[in-house]
Coordinates of C-alpha atoms in Angstrom, one line a residue:
Q199 CA 17.2 -9.1 -0.5
V200 CA 13.6 -8.0 0.1
Q201 CA 11.1 -7.6 -2.7
L202 CA 7.6 -6.1 -2.7
V203 CA 5.5 -7.0 -5.7
E204 CA 2.2 -5.2 -6.3
S205 CA -0.7 -6.2 -8.5
G206 CA -4.3 -5.3 -9.1
G207 CA -4.1 -1.9 -10.7
G208 CA -5.9 -0.9 -13.9
L209 CA -8.5 1.2 -15.5
V210 CA -12.0 1.5 -14.0
Q211 CA -14.9 3.8 -14.3
A212 CA -15.9 6.2 -11.6
G213 CA -17.9 4.4 -8.9
G214 CA -16.1 1.2 -9.6
S215 CA -13.8 -0.9 -7.5
L216 CA -10.3 -2.3 -7.5
R217 CA -8.3 -4.5 -5.1
L218 CA -4.6 -4.0 -4.9
S219 CA -2.3 -6.6 -3.4
C220 CA 1.3 -6.4 -2.3
A221 CA 3.4 -9.4 -1.3
A222 CA 6.7 -9.1 0.5
S223 CA 9.3 -11.8 0.1
G224 CA 12.9 -12.5 0.8
S225 CA 15.0 -12.2 3.9
I226 CA 12.3 -11.0 6.4
F227 CA 12.4 -11.4 10.1
S228 CA 9.4 -9.3 11.1
I229 CA 7.2 -6.7 9.5
T230 CA 6.2 -3.7 11.7
A231 CA 3.8 -2.1 9.3
M232 CA 2.7 -2.1 5.6
G233 CA 1.0 0.7 3.8
W234 CA -0.1 2.2 0.5
Y235 CA 1.0 5.5 -1.0
Q236 CA -0.3 7.3 -4.0
Q237 CA 1.6 9.6 -6.4
A238 CA -0.3 11.6 -9.0
P239 CA 1.4 13.3 -11.9
G240 CA 3.3 16.4 -10.7
K241 CA 2.5 15.7 -7.0
Q242 CA 4.4 14.3 -4.1
R243 CA 3.9 10.7 -2.9
E244 CA 1.3 10.7 -0.1
L245 CA 0.2 8.1 2.4
V246 CA -3.2 6.6 1.7
A247 CA -3.5 3.9 4.3
H248 CA -1.3 1.8 6.5
I249 CA -1.7 -1.2 8.9
T250 CA 0.5 -2.2 11.7
S251 CA 1.4 -5.7 13.0
G252 CA -1.2 -5.2 15.7
D253 CA -3.8 -4.4 13.0
S254 CA -4.1 -0.7 13.8
T255 CA -5.1 1.1 10.7
Y256 CA -4.9 4.7 9.4
Y257 CA -6.6 6.3 6.4
T258 CA -6.2 9.7 4.9
D259 CA -9.4 11.6 5.1
A260 CA -9.9 11.5 1.3
V261 CA -10.4 7.7 1.3
K262 CA -12.1 7.1 4.6
G263 CA -15.3 5.0 4.1
R264 CA -14.2 4.0 0.6
F265 CA -10.9 2.2 1.0
T266 CA -10.1 -0.7 3.3
I267 CA -6.6 -1.9 4.1
S268 CA -6.1 -5.5 5.4
R269 CA -3.2 -7.9 5.7
D270 CA -2.4 -11.6 5.7
S271 CA 0.6 -11.9 8.0
A272 CA 1.2 -15.5 7.1
K273 CA 1.7 -14.4 3.5
N274 CA 3.4 -11.1 4.3
T275 CA 0.8 -9.6 2.1
V276 CA -1.2 -6.3 2.3
Y277 CA -4.4 -5.5 0.4
L278 CA -6.2 -2.3 -0.4
Q279 CA -9.8 -2.6 -1.4
M280 CA -10.8 0.5 -3.2
N281 CA -14.6 1.2 -3.6
S282 CA -16.5 4.1 -5.0
L283 CA -13.5 5.2 -6.9
K284 CA -13.2 8.8 -8.1
P285 CA -11.2 10.3 -10.9
E286 CA -9.1 12.1 -8.3
D287 CA -8.0 8.7 -7.1
T288 CA -6.0 8.3 -10.3
A289 CA -2.3 7.8 -9.4
V290 CA 0.5 5.3 -9.2
Y291 CA 0.0 3.4 -6.0
Y292 CA 3.1 2.2 -4.1
C293 CA 3.3 -0.4 -1.4
A294 CA 5.7 0.1 1.5
A295 CA 6.8 -2.2 4.2
D296 CA 8.7 -1.3 7.4
L297 CA 10.5 -4.4 8.4
L298 CA 13.5 -6.1 10.1
R299 CA 15.7 -8.6 8.2
G300 CA 17.0 -10.1 11.4
P301 CA 16.6 -10.0 15.2
V302 CA 19.3 -7.3 15.7
D303 CA 18.6 -5.5 12.4
R304 CA 17.3 -1.9 12.4
E305 CA 13.9 -1.2 10.9
R306 CA 14.1 -0.2 7.2
R307 CA 11.4 0.8 4.7
Y308 CA 11.1 -1.0 1.4
W309 CA 9.1 0.0 -1.6
G310 CA 7.3 -1.8 -4.4
Q311 CA 7.6 -0.8 -8.0
G312 CA 4.2 0.9 -8.2
T313 CA 0.9 0.0 -9.9
Q314 CA -1.1 2.4 -12.0
V315 CA -4.7 3.1 -11.1
T316 CA -6.8 5.1 -13.5
V317 CA -10.3 6.2 -12.8
S318 CA -12.3 7.5 -15.8
S319 CA -15.2 9.9 -15.4

């Protein structure tokens, strides 16, 4: 079993900051990449940022310069520092991990349960 547990969501005023955390645990051999997705009401889930095992990062244009993704490989944990938050950042944020559970396993994606981020104007 693999579990991803997110924390750090909440309510913040526009211009404020939040830091999301996601810890992966269970039967994990290696993690290829971890990322954060957002899903606003009535919209599809979209990639916000991801980071690979080699520390390559990607950000969607809407968050460049405001959000920073980082990881602690020893803790199988990924973080999303969100600064200068805007009302349009309001969404449920989901953590995802692409990982192998064994040396001959195929890569699979696992999801967290989601954490609500609400930015008031």
